[in-house]
PDB file of C-alpha atoms in Angstrom:
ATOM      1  CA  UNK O   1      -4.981  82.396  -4.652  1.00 52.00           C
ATOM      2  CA  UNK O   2      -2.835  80.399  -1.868  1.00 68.00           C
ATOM      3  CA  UNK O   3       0.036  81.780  -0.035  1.00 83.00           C
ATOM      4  CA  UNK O   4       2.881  79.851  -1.131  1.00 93.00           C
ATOM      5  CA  UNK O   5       6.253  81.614  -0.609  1.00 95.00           C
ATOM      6  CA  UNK O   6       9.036  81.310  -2.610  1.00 95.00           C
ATOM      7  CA  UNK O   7      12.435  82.951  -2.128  1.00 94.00           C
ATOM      8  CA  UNK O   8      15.696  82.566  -4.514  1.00 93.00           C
ATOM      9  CA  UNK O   9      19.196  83.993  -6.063  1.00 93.00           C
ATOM     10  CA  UNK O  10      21.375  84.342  -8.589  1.00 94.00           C
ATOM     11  CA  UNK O  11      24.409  81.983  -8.812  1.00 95.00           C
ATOM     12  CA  UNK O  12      27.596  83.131  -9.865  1.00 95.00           C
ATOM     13  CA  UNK O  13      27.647  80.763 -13.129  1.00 96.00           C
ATOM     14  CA  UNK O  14      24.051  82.574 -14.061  1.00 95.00           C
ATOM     15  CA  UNK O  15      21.427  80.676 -13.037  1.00 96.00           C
ATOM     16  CA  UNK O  16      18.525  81.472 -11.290  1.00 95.00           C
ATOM     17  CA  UNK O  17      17.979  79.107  -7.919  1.00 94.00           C
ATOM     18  CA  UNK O  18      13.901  79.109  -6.560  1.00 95.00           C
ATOM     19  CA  UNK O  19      13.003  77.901  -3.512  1.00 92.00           C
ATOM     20  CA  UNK O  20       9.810  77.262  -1.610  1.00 92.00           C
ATOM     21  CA  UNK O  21      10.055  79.253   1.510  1.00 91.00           C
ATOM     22  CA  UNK O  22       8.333  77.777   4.681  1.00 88.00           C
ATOM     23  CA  UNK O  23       8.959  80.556   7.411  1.00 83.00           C
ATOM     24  CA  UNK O  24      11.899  80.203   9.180  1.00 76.00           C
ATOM     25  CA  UNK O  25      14.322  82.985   8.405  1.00 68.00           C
ATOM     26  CA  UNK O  26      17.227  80.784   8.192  1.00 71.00           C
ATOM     27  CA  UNK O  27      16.008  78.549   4.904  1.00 65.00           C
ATOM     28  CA  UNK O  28      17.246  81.753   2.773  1.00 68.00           C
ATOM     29  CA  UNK O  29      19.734  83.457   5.448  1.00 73.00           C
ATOM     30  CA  UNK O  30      22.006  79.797   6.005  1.00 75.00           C
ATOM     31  CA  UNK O  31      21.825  78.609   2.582  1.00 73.00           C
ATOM     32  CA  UNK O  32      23.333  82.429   1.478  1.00 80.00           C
ATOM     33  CA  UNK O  33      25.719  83.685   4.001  1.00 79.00           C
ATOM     34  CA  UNK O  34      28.858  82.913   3.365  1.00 81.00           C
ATOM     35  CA  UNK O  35      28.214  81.433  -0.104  1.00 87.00           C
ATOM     36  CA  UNK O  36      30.537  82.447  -2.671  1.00 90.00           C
ATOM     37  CA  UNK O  37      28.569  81.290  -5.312  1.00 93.00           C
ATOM     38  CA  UNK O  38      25.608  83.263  -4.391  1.00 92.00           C
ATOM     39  CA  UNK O  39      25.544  86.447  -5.914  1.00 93.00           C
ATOM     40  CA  UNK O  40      22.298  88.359  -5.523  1.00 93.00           C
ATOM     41  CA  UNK O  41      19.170  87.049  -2.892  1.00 92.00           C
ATOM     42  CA  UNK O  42      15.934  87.824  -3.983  1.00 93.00           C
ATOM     43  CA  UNK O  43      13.845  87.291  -0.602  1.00 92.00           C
ATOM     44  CA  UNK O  44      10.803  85.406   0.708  1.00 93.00           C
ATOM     45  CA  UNK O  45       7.695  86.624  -1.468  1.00 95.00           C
ATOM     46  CA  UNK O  46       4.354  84.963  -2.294  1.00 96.00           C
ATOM     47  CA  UNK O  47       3.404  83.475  -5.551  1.00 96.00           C
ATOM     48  CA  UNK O  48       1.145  80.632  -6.875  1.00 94.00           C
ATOM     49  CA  UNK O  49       3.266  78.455  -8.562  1.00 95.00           C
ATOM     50  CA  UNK O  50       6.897  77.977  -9.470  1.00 95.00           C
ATOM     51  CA  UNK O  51       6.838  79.023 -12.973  1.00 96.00           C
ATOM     52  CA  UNK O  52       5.642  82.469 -11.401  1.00 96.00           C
ATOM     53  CA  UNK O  53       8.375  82.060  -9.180  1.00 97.00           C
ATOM     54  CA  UNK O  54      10.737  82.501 -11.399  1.00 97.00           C
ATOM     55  CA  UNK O  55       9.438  85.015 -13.206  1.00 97.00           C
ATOM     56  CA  UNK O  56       9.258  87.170  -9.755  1.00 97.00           C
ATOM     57  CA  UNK O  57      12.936  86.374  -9.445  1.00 97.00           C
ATOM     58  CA  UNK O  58      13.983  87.206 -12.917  1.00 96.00           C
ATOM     59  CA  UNK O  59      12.160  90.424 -12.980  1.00 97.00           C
ATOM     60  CA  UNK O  60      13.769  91.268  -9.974  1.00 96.00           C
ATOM     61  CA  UNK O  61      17.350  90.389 -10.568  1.00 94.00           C
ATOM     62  CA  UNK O  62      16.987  92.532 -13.496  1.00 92.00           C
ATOM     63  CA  UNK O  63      16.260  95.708 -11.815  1.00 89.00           C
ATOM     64  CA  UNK O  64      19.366  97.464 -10.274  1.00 79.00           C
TER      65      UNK O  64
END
């Protein structure tokens, strides 16, 4: 499996934003804070593609 990391959130229209993640704590933390249109983060995590991506981040945004 490779290590790709992905990291997204939930706008506040309902749509689910994935994003490759490449280290640097600011990719997710900049493109967030501050952003009223962002309403829940799901942070950097590794999967192998981005169809698995967003199946991470949906699966998460549903939990509480």
């Amino acid at each position: 499996m490779n290590n790709l990391m992905w990291w997204g959130y939930l706008h506040q229209n309902g749509t689910i934003h994935v994003k490759r993640w490449f280290g640097d704590h600011k990719d997710y933390t900049e493109d967030c804070e501050g952003n009223e249109f962002v309403q829940r983060v799901v942070p950097p995590f590794v999967a192998a593609s981005r169809d698995q991506a967003i199946n991470i981040i949906t699966k998460r945004l549903s939990q509480p």
